Amino acid sequence: MAAYARATRGLQQLLVLSALGLLATGAPQPPNIVLMLMDDMGWGDLGVYGEPSRETPNLDRMAVEGMLFPNFYSANPLCSPSRAALLTGRLPIRNGFYTSNGHARNAYTPQEIMGGIPNSEHLLPKLLKKAGYTNKIVGKWHLGHRPQFHPLKHGFDEWFGSPNCHFGPYDNKVKPNIPVYRDWEMVGRFYEEFPINLNTGEANLTQLYLQEALDFIRTQHTKKSPFFLYWAIDATHAPVYASRPFLGTSHRGRYGDAVREIDDSVGKILSLLQNLGISKNTFVFFTSDNGAALISAPKEGGSNGPFLCGKQTTFEGGMREPAIAWWPGHIAAGQVSHQLGSIMDLFTTSLSLAGLKPPSDRIIDGLDLLPTMLQGHMMDRPIFYYRGNTLMAVTLGQYKAHFWTWTNSWEEFGQGIDFCPGQNVSGVTTHTQEEHTELPLIFHLGSDPGERFPLSFASSEYQDALSRIIQVVQQHQKSLVPGQPQLNVCNQAVMVSGQSMYAGVCLCLATVTHLPDAGLIQF
Amino acid sequence: MAAYARATRGLQQLLVLSALGLLATGAPQPPNIVLMLMDDMGWGDLGVYGEPSRETPNLDRMAVEGMLFPNFYSANPLCSPSRAALLTGRLPIRNGFYTSNGHARNAYTPQEIMGGIPNSEHLLPKLLKKAGYTNKIVGKWHLGHRPQFHPLKHGFDEWFGSPNCHFGPYDNKVKPNIPVYRDWEMVGRFYEEFPINLNTGEANLTQLYLQEALDFIRTQHTKKSPFFLYWAIDATHAPVYASRPFLGTSHRGRYGDAVREIDDSVGKILSLLQNLGISKNTFVFFTSDNGAALISAPKEGGSNGPFLCGKQTTFEGGMREPAIAWWPGHIAAGQVSHQLGSIMDLFTTSLSLAGLKPPSDRIIDGLDLLPTMLQGHMMDRPIFYYRGNTLMAVTLGQYKAHFWTWTNSWEEFGQGIDFCPGQNVSGVTTHTQEEHTELPLIFHLGSDPGERFPLSFASSEYQDALSRIIQVVQQHQKSLVPGQPQLNVCNQAVMVSGQSMYAGVCLCLATVTHLPDAGLIQF
């Protein structure tokens, strides 16, 4: 299947590029690319995805004018790995954004992590430079905070934002002191120069991030060279915030206020593109890094609609994402695509838009979605759901097989940490790590999107789905060369006070270990 | 609040009628009215409400061309009472569609029920005749099967359909022999002259019901007199069925096949209205009688989207319904109204469209939604959630208070009957009837539509909401005159072989008892 996808990709790309007129000599400038990546926003948070308060008129209109993907996935149920996957087009298990020292352990890049995006990975902005793009990241980086991981060392020309989450304020214990950067320079810190009022939820950050986007677009427009804007804003990540004009305006509380401000900002960005007359030459894609953080619901967590559980889990609520493609004049308005899409496809699709080919010296998991978006072409492909280096589940077509089930530990659950509040599917939302590799739990996501009714093991439907899924997993594992794990929790004994973007925060050396056999599924 | 609503209703009606030009001498013909009532279809079953497979292009377009109501409610979580409420504009506790012999007991009109719609109730079609309407019911009646309850005795001019659900086939034990009527005449039975293949799910009934609708519209169009079509089809009620061209076409299985056929039929009806040039003179409303029957999920039950539980319960999944109003040239396209709406509003709104006033000798619970649909007017009003004669919950604004919680009994649950599969909210989805009248559980439906996080009793938000809700409930109960209960299960000792539309099926006399005090909430 993957072979099929690869085989047809070349021809499709030719057709698409030809359709866009990019193959002719003196080809027109490749389109600008705007990737809008939300933080912990859930599939069910947009009106167009059924949020009952329907407070996202701009995003809903974006969908009406573009293509909506109801079956679009993150590459991981957590922030850092998901973002690393987007920018590399590769699963975290390949690009190193995983742990090897804890079975099924999710991990990201807080201050105690020494790891980050390896130099050996080719990031999208660096590749886009070959086609003359000017690249800016606005918002959260999350691919490592030591100097060698700085976004401007990986292809971005500009940065306004932070290397990490806006947890805080700094308390010299568990809350780090999070810097905000403009390009190479640290221009302040969250809660200090960039205040966030935890009581009222007021912060001006989305407005700052919006302004950065608008200014960048205006500036680049005058330069007549293509641009790539990676707009990775974070108002929907706890602590959730909004600026004063939006506070108290949502039917959904503070979380809804943040969504409304984001929606308004998206509207302003799309309007600017239209007003500048460059909407037909700017590809825009909106999605989120992982499912809504139900641990923070309802005040600071969003909605995963009808799906099971949320962030941190490999149920649909953890990894199915809102996704809208918008490119007036190219992507026909009002379409819905059932293509299984992945955040990693944004890497390959962006390269395709730029007339570039993805690196050929490594496995790229992202597919070029242009044939889907422009010609309605459907590609058969699997979706892999990992926690750490553990392949928890796979979706193929309408069928999803769980090899492992786990929400969180009984210990955490006992402390009130609940990844699936109000949801309890017997034998599925387990609080111990349950292995099903010999007899996976399989769900039909069409008739049972909420993963509530496992297929009967004895049914021919189960057997047929399983045999096809096994082939895909075997093929996947056969070719899998795990990257160096970057996110292992540091060994306190080897902590050093290293030079870092945190400027003085104590860091530790990553413990590099090999992928244990437990990460592979034996059939 | 109810007083406020009543006080403003007169003025609004004048304004609306004036806007429609219905007050002038030689006023134009009032608009045709088409009420499309689905059976057990859930809020989450339409693409426009977020169903991930998005297989309802016609209904989604209907919403784009009309007004979508995300906060629209049935009057009961079960079929018969909900339908009686629609046609009388009154809560089942008033019109008699409830039981008095079982606390919080849902009830409907199967063969052993002698009751039905009392003659003292004024049904919508009968009232519409005063304005010259020709009225037809297509599909399920469900307001009683004895001869005195026949729809043609209550204002309908034509009927094609059945007095009851399409359970079967007849087995001389628990499965009744369900007739199909054309007007006064029984023209066959389900599973015999009107086959339903329980193995394949094939039945031609939706096509028959569609044809009846199209024929009626065409015929009435030539007569140049207004018509009322009550299109109460039942393909999404178990046993779920579809005709051969639709079987196997959905990503969602057989249930989805039924939805797709319904969607296709809705599209054909709207197209006919447009092709005949009468769309601007025909008000169409689409909704469902109660939430999706999750006991039949996933094969024969639909989706309630992000809401808790389903049919039979007074959680949002049991009573919040899909709802779309369509009236080109009058209702502006692409609107979403957050008005709390009720199926009973269709009674009052239809009368308003016909230039009629609702009966003044009784309490009518339905509001006229025309000011909402035509001028965006919002009305403050409560939603009452009953099971039998027990007021289980009330919604006022964004707040919902539960006075009683109950899903079903432990005994039923132990037999695998689950009204909330995969959902379990501690202290909320209870299997014993839990009284909370002194300290109701209150949810904020905006930030917590899934009813997972009860407000803290100690919060001022709770206290404020409760004090307002108490006033509304006291006012409601003060004026409540319960109707004669029609749905008490028969006393086997007094069973008689009565004359009935079932033609020979053994029936029993309803036990008429008075409303016990338990039905009232003491504050």
PDB file of C-alpha atoms in Angstrom, chain A residues 43 47-55 64 68 70-71 250-253 294 297-299 301 303 305-308 320 336 338 398 420-425 444-449 452-453 461, chain B residues 43 47-55 64 68 70-71 250-253 294 297-299 301 303 305-308 320 336 338 398 420-425 444-449 452-453 461:
ATOM      1  CA  TRP A  43     -11.583  18.251  16.573  1.00  0.00           C
ATOM      2  CA  GLY A  47     -18.605  25.133  14.504  1.00  0.00           C
ATOM      3  CA  VAL A  48     -18.038  23.343  11.220  1.00  0.00           C
ATOM      4  CA  TYR A  49     -17.141  20.230  13.225  1.00  0.00           C
ATOM      5  CA  GLY A  50     -20.310  20.514  15.300  1.00  0.00           C
ATOM      6  CA  GLU A  51     -19.341  22.578  18.338  1.00  0.00           C
ATOM      7  CA  PRO A  52     -22.818  23.480  19.637  1.00  0.00           C
ATOM      8  CA  SER A  53     -22.109  27.134  20.408  1.00  0.00           C
ATOM      9  CA  ARG A  54     -20.807  27.628  16.852  1.00  0.00           C
ATOM     10  CA  GLU A  55     -18.515  30.509  17.609  1.00  0.00           C
ATOM     11  CA  VAL A  64     -16.955  26.637   3.084  1.00  0.00           C
ATOM     12  CA  LEU A  68     -12.528  20.182   5.126  1.00  0.00           C
ATOM     13  CA  PRO A  70     -12.803  15.100   8.924  1.00  0.00           C
ATOM     14  CA  ASN A  71     -10.182  12.309   9.002  1.00  0.00           C
ATOM     15  CA  SER A 250     -17.985  33.139  24.522  1.00  0.00           C
ATOM     16  CA  HIS A 251     -20.827  30.865  25.543  1.00  0.00           C
ATOM     17  CA  ARG A 252     -18.119  28.346  26.377  1.00  0.00           C
ATOM     18  CA  GLY A 253     -16.193  30.231  29.017  1.00  0.00           C
ATOM     19  CA  LEU A 294      -9.588  16.935  28.608  1.00  0.00           C
ATOM     20  CA  ALA A 297     -11.771  20.595  30.752  1.00  0.00           C
ATOM     21  CA  PRO A 298     -14.150  22.287  30.954  1.00  0.00           C
ATOM     22  CA  LYS A 299     -12.520  25.588  31.901  1.00  0.00           C
ATOM     23  CA  GLY A 301      -9.781  22.253  27.792  1.00  0.00           C
ATOM     24  CA  SER A 303     -13.799  19.390  22.815  1.00  0.00           C
ATOM     25  CA  GLY A 305     -16.596  16.052  19.575  1.00  0.00           C
ATOM     26  CA  PRO A 306     -17.874  12.478  19.449  1.00  0.00           C
ATOM     27  CA  PHE A 307     -14.416  10.941  19.870  1.00  0.00           C
ATOM     28  CA  LEU A 308     -12.987   8.983  22.763  1.00  0.00           C
ATOM     29  CA  ARG A 320      -7.863  13.304  15.215  1.00  0.00           C
ATOM     30  CA  VAL A 336     -15.114  17.566   2.200  1.00  0.00           C
ATOM     31  CA  HIS A 338     -12.439  11.654   3.497  1.00  0.00           C
ATOM     32  CA  GLN A 398     -12.227   2.497   8.209  1.00  0.00           C
ATOM     33  CA  CYS A 420     -11.237  10.519  29.444  1.00  0.00           C
ATOM     34  CA  PRO A 421     -13.603  12.344  31.810  1.00  0.00           C
ATOM     35  CA  GLY A 422     -17.099  10.893  31.653  1.00  0.00           C
ATOM     36  CA  GLN A 423     -15.981   8.171  29.258  1.00  0.00           C
ATOM     37  CA  ASN A 424     -15.413   4.582  30.213  1.00  0.00           C
ATOM     38  CA  VAL A 425     -15.298   1.815  27.647  1.00  0.00           C
ATOM     39  CA  HIS A 444     -14.980   0.390  12.607  1.00  0.00           C
ATOM     40  CA  LEU A 445     -14.505   4.139  12.733  1.00  0.00           C
ATOM     41  CA  GLY A 446     -17.340   4.832  10.308  1.00  0.00           C
ATOM     42  CA  SER A 447     -20.137   3.223  12.281  1.00  0.00           C
ATOM     43  CA  ASP A 448     -18.393   3.636  15.620  1.00  0.00           C
ATOM     44  CA  PRO A 449     -16.242   6.780  15.617  1.00  0.00           C
ATOM     45  CA  ARG A 452     -17.142   1.987  21.963  1.00  0.00           C
ATOM     46  CA  PHE A 453     -17.959  -1.298  20.262  1.00  0.00           C
ATOM     47  CA  GLU A 461     -14.984  -8.532   9.245  1.00  0.00           C
TER      48      GLU A 461
ATOM     49  CA  TRP B  43     -28.260  15.514  16.964  1.00  0.00           C
ATOM     50  CA  GLY B  47     -22.775  16.468   8.607  1.00  0.00           C
ATOM     51  CA  VAL B  48     -23.683  20.010   9.561  1.00  0.00           C
ATOM     52  CA  TYR B  49     -23.751  18.882  13.187  1.00  0.00           C
ATOM     53  CA  GLY B  50     -20.321  17.268  12.862  1.00  0.00           C
ATOM     54  CA  GLU B  51     -20.984  13.655  11.885  1.00  0.00           C
ATOM     55  CA  PRO B  52     -17.487  12.669  10.727  1.00  0.00           C
ATOM     56  CA  SER B  53     -18.561  10.775   7.593  1.00  0.00           C
ATOM     57  CA  ARG B  54     -20.546  13.821   6.432  1.00  0.00           C
ATOM     58  CA  GLU B  55     -23.037  11.964   4.333  1.00  0.00           C
ATOM     59  CA  VAL B  64     -26.711  26.617   4.504  1.00  0.00           C
ATOM     60  CA  LEU B  68     -29.735  25.928  11.977  1.00  0.00           C
ATOM     61  CA  PRO B  70     -28.055  23.829  17.732  1.00  0.00           C
ATOM     62  CA  ASN B  71     -30.204  24.204  20.879  1.00  0.00           C
ATOM     63  CA  SER B 250     -22.641   4.571   3.742  1.00  0.00           C
ATOM     64  CA  HIS B 251     -19.367   4.655   5.641  1.00  0.00           C
ATOM     65  CA  ARG B 252     -21.496   4.226   8.751  1.00  0.00           C
ATOM     66  CA  GLY B 253     -23.144   0.894   8.006  1.00  0.00           C
ATOM     67  CA  LEU B 294     -27.790   4.201  21.712  1.00  0.00           C
ATOM     68  CA  ALA B 297     -25.792   1.409  18.417  1.00  0.00           C
ATOM     69  CA  PRO B 298     -23.678   1.074  16.433  1.00  0.00           C
ATOM     70  CA  LYS B 299     -25.533  -1.004  13.849  1.00  0.00           C
ATOM     71  CA  GLY B 301     -28.509   3.470  16.434  1.00  0.00           C
ATOM     72  CA  SER B 303     -25.121   9.568  17.104  1.00  0.00           C
ATOM     73  CA  GLY B 305     -22.525  13.983  18.896  1.00  0.00           C
ATOM     74  CA  PRO B 306     -20.818  15.311  22.024  1.00  0.00           C
ATOM     75  CA  PHE B 307     -23.881  14.884  24.221  1.00  0.00           C
ATOM     76  CA  LEU B 308     -24.471  12.511  27.102  1.00  0.00           C
ATOM     77  CA  ARG B 320     -31.446  17.691  21.991  1.00  0.00           C
ATOM     78  CA  VAL B 336     -27.399  29.808  13.214  1.00  0.00           C
ATOM     79  CA  HIS B 338     -28.955  29.909  19.646  1.00  0.00           C
ATOM     80  CA  GLN B 398     -26.992  28.054  29.579  1.00  0.00           C
ATOM     81  CA  CYS B 420     -25.140   5.485  27.707  1.00  0.00           C
ATOM     82  CA  PRO B 421     -22.667   3.048  26.152  1.00  0.00           C
ATOM     83  CA  GLY B 422     -19.097   4.092  26.844  1.00  0.00           C
ATOM     84  CA  GLN B 423     -20.229   6.983  29.010  1.00  0.00           C
ATOM     85  CA  ASN B 424     -20.108   7.037  32.759  1.00  0.00           C
ATOM     86  CA  VAL B 425     -20.319  10.248  34.736  1.00  0.00           C
ATOM     87  CA  HIS B 444     -23.211  24.870  32.225  1.00  0.00           C
ATOM     88  CA  LEU B 445     -24.169  23.615  28.784  1.00  0.00           C
ATOM     89  CA  GLY B 446     -21.965  26.098  26.970  1.00  0.00           C
ATOM     90  CA  SER B 447     -18.646  25.078  28.498  1.00  0.00           C
ATOM     91  CA  ASP B 448     -19.790  21.557  29.301  1.00  0.00           C
ATOM     92  CA  PRO B 449     -22.319  20.357  26.716  1.00  0.00           C
ATOM     93  CA  ARG B 452     -19.596  15.852  32.760  1.00  0.00           C
ATOM     94  CA  PHE B 453     -18.667  18.525  35.270  1.00  0.00           C
ATOM     95  CA  GLU B 461     -22.587  30.631  39.799  1.00  0.00           C
TER      96      GLU B 461
END
